[in-house]
Short mmCIF file of C-alpha atoms in Angstrom, two decimals:
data_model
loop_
_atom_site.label_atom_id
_atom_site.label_comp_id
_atom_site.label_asym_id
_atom_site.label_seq_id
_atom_site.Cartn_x
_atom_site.Cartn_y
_atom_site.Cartn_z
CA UNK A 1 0.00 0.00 0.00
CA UNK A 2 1.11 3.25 -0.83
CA UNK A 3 -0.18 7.23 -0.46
CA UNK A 4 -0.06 9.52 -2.77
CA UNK A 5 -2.36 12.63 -3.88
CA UNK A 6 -4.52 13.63 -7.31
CA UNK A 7 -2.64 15.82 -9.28
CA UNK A 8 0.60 13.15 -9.63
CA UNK A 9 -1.11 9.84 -8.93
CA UNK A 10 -4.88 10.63 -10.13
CA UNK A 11 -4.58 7.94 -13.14
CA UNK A 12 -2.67 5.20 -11.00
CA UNK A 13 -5.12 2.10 -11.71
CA UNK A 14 -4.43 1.01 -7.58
CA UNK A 15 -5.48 4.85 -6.71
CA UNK A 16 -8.12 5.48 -4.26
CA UNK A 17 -9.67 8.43 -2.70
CA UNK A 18 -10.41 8.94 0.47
CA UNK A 19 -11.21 12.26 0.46
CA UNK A 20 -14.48 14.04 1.23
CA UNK A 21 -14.96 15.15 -2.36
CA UNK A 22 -12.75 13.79 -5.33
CA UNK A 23 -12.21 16.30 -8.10
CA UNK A 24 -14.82 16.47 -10.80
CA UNK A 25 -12.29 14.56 -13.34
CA UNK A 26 -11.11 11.81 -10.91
CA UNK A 27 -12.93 8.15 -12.12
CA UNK A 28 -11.14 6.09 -10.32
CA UNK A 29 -12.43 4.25 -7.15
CA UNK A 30 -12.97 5.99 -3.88
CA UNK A 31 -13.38 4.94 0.05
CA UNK A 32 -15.86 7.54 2.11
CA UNK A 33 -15.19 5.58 5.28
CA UNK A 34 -11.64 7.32 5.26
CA UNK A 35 -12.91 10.89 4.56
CA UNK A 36 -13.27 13.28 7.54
CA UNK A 37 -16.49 14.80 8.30
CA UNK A 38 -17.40 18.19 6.83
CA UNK A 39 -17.57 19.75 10.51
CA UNK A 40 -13.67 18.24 11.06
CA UNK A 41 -12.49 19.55 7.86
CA UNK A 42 -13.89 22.56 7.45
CA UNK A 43 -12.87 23.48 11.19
CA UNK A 44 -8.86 22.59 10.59
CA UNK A 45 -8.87 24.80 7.08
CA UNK A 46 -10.33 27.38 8.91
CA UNK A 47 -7.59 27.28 11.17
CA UNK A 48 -4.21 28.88 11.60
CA UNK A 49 -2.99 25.66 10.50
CA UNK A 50 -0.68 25.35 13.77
CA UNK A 51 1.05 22.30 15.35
CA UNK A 52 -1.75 22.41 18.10
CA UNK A 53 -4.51 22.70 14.94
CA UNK A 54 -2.76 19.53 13.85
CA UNK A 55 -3.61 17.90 16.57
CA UNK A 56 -6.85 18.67 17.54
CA UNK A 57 -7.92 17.63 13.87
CA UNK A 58 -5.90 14.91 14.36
CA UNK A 59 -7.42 13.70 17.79
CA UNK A 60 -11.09 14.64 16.51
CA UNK A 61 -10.53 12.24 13.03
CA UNK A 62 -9.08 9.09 15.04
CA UNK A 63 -12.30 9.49 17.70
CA UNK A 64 -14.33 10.05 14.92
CA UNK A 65 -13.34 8.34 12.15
CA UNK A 66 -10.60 5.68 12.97
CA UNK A 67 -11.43 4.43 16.15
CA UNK A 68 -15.28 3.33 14.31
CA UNK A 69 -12.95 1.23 12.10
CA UNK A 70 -11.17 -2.37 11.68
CA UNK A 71 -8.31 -1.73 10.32
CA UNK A 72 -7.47 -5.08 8.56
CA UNK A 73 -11.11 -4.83 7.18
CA UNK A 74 -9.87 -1.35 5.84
CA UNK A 75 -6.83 -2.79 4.56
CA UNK A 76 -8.54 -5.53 2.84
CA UNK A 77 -11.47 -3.40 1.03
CA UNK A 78 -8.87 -1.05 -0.01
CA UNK A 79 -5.81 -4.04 -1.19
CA UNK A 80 -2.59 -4.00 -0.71
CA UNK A 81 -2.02 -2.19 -3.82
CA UNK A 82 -3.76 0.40 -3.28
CA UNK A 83 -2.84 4.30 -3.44
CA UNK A 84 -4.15 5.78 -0.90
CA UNK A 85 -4.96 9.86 -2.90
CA UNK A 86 -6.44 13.30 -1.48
CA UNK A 87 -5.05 16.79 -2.47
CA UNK A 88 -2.05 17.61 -0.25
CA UNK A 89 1.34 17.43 -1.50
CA UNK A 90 3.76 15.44 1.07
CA UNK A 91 5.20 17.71 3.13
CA UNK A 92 1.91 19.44 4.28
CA UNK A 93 -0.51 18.28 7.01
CA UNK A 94 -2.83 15.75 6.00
CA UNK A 95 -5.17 12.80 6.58
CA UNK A 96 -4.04 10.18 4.59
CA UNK A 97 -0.85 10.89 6.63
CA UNK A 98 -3.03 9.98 9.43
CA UNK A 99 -4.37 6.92 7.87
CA UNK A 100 -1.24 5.28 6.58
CA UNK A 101 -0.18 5.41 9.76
CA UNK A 102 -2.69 3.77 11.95
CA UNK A 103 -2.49 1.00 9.29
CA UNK A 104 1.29 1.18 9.91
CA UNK A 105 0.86 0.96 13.66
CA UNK A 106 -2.50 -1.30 14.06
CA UNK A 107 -1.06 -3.68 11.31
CA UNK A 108 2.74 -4.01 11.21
CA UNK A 109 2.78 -3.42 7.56
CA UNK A 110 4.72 -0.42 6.05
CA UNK A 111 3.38 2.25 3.81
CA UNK A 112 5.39 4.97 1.50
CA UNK A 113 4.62 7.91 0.01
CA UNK A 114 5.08 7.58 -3.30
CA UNK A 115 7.63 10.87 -4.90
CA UNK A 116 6.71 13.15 -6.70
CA UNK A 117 9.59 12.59 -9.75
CA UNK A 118 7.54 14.61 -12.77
CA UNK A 119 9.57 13.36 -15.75
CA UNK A 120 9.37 9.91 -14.67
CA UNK A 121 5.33 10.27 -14.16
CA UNK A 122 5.21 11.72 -17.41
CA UNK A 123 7.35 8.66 -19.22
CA UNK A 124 5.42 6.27 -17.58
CA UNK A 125 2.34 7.81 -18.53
CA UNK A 126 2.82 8.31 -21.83
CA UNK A 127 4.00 4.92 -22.48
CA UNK A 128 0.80 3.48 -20.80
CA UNK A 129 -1.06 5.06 -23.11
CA UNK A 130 -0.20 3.01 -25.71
CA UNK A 131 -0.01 0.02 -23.87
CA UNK A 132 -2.38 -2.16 -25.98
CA UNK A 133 -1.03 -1.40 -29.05
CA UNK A 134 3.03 -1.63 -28.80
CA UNK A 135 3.36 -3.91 -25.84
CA UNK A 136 2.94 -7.04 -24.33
CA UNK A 137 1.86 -8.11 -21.23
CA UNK A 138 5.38 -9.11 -20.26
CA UNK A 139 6.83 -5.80 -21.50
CA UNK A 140 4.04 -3.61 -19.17
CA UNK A 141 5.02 -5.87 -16.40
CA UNK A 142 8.61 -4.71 -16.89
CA UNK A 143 7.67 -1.35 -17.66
CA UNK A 144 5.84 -1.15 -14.40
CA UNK A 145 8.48 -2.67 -12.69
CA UNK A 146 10.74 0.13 -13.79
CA UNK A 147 8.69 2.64 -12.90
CA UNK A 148 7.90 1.67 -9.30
CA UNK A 149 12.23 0.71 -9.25
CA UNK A 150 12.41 4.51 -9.88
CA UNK A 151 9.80 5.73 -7.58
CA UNK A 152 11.17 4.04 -4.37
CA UNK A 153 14.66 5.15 -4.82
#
């Protein structure tokens, strides 16, 4: 399992949301059981955004959200290949942060951020688009290979 958010990781086939609201052009799959309340949200970006905001939405989304959950039934609707996606770029505050790691912790299992490497999502993108026509299903499965070799370095 990995985390990851829309505007790098959007098309990922393992991507899921688990945000409140996806963006209008996201099709992929998404998980509401993961997505903090309205009132929770709404609260934090109204905020100064401090350490001490951080935590309060952080204590108010584990009572309210996590702690209502089994985590190895979350980890087994989502998959272990999943891509955990909302909208905040690594380094800033944010839930799936929170998520990945109470799976971490409640399961043993690690989970990475995936990086944000532009060129090589744009390579890897544009040769998946022409998937079906120039390659076979051994040469995606080395493609993808590559790509994910590149990723976690």
């Amino acid at each position: 399992m990995n985390t990851s958010y829309f505007a790098i990781n959007a098309n990922n086939p393992n991507a899921v949301s688990i945000s409140g609201k996806a963006p209008e052009w996201y099709t992929g799959r998404q998980y509401k059981k993961l997505a903090p309340t309205f009132k929770i949200f709404s609260k934090y970006k109204s905020s100064n955004q401090t350490l001490e905001d951080e935590q309060e939405y952080t204590k108010e989304f584990t009572e309210q959200i996590l702690n209502k959950l089994d985590p190895k039934v979350v980890f087994e609707e989502l998959g272990k290949d999943a891509v955990i996606l909302c909208y905040e770029t690594p380094e800033k505050f944010c839930h799936r942060h929170i998520v990945a790691k109470w799976l971490s912790e409640s399961l043993g299992i690690e989970i990475k951020e995936l990086k944000n490497n532009v060129k090589v999502y744009e390579e890897y993108s544009n040769k998946s688009k022409n998937i079906n026509i120039f390659y076979s299903k051994e040469n995606v499965l080395k493609i993808w290979r590559e790509f994910y070799t590149q990723i976690y370095e």
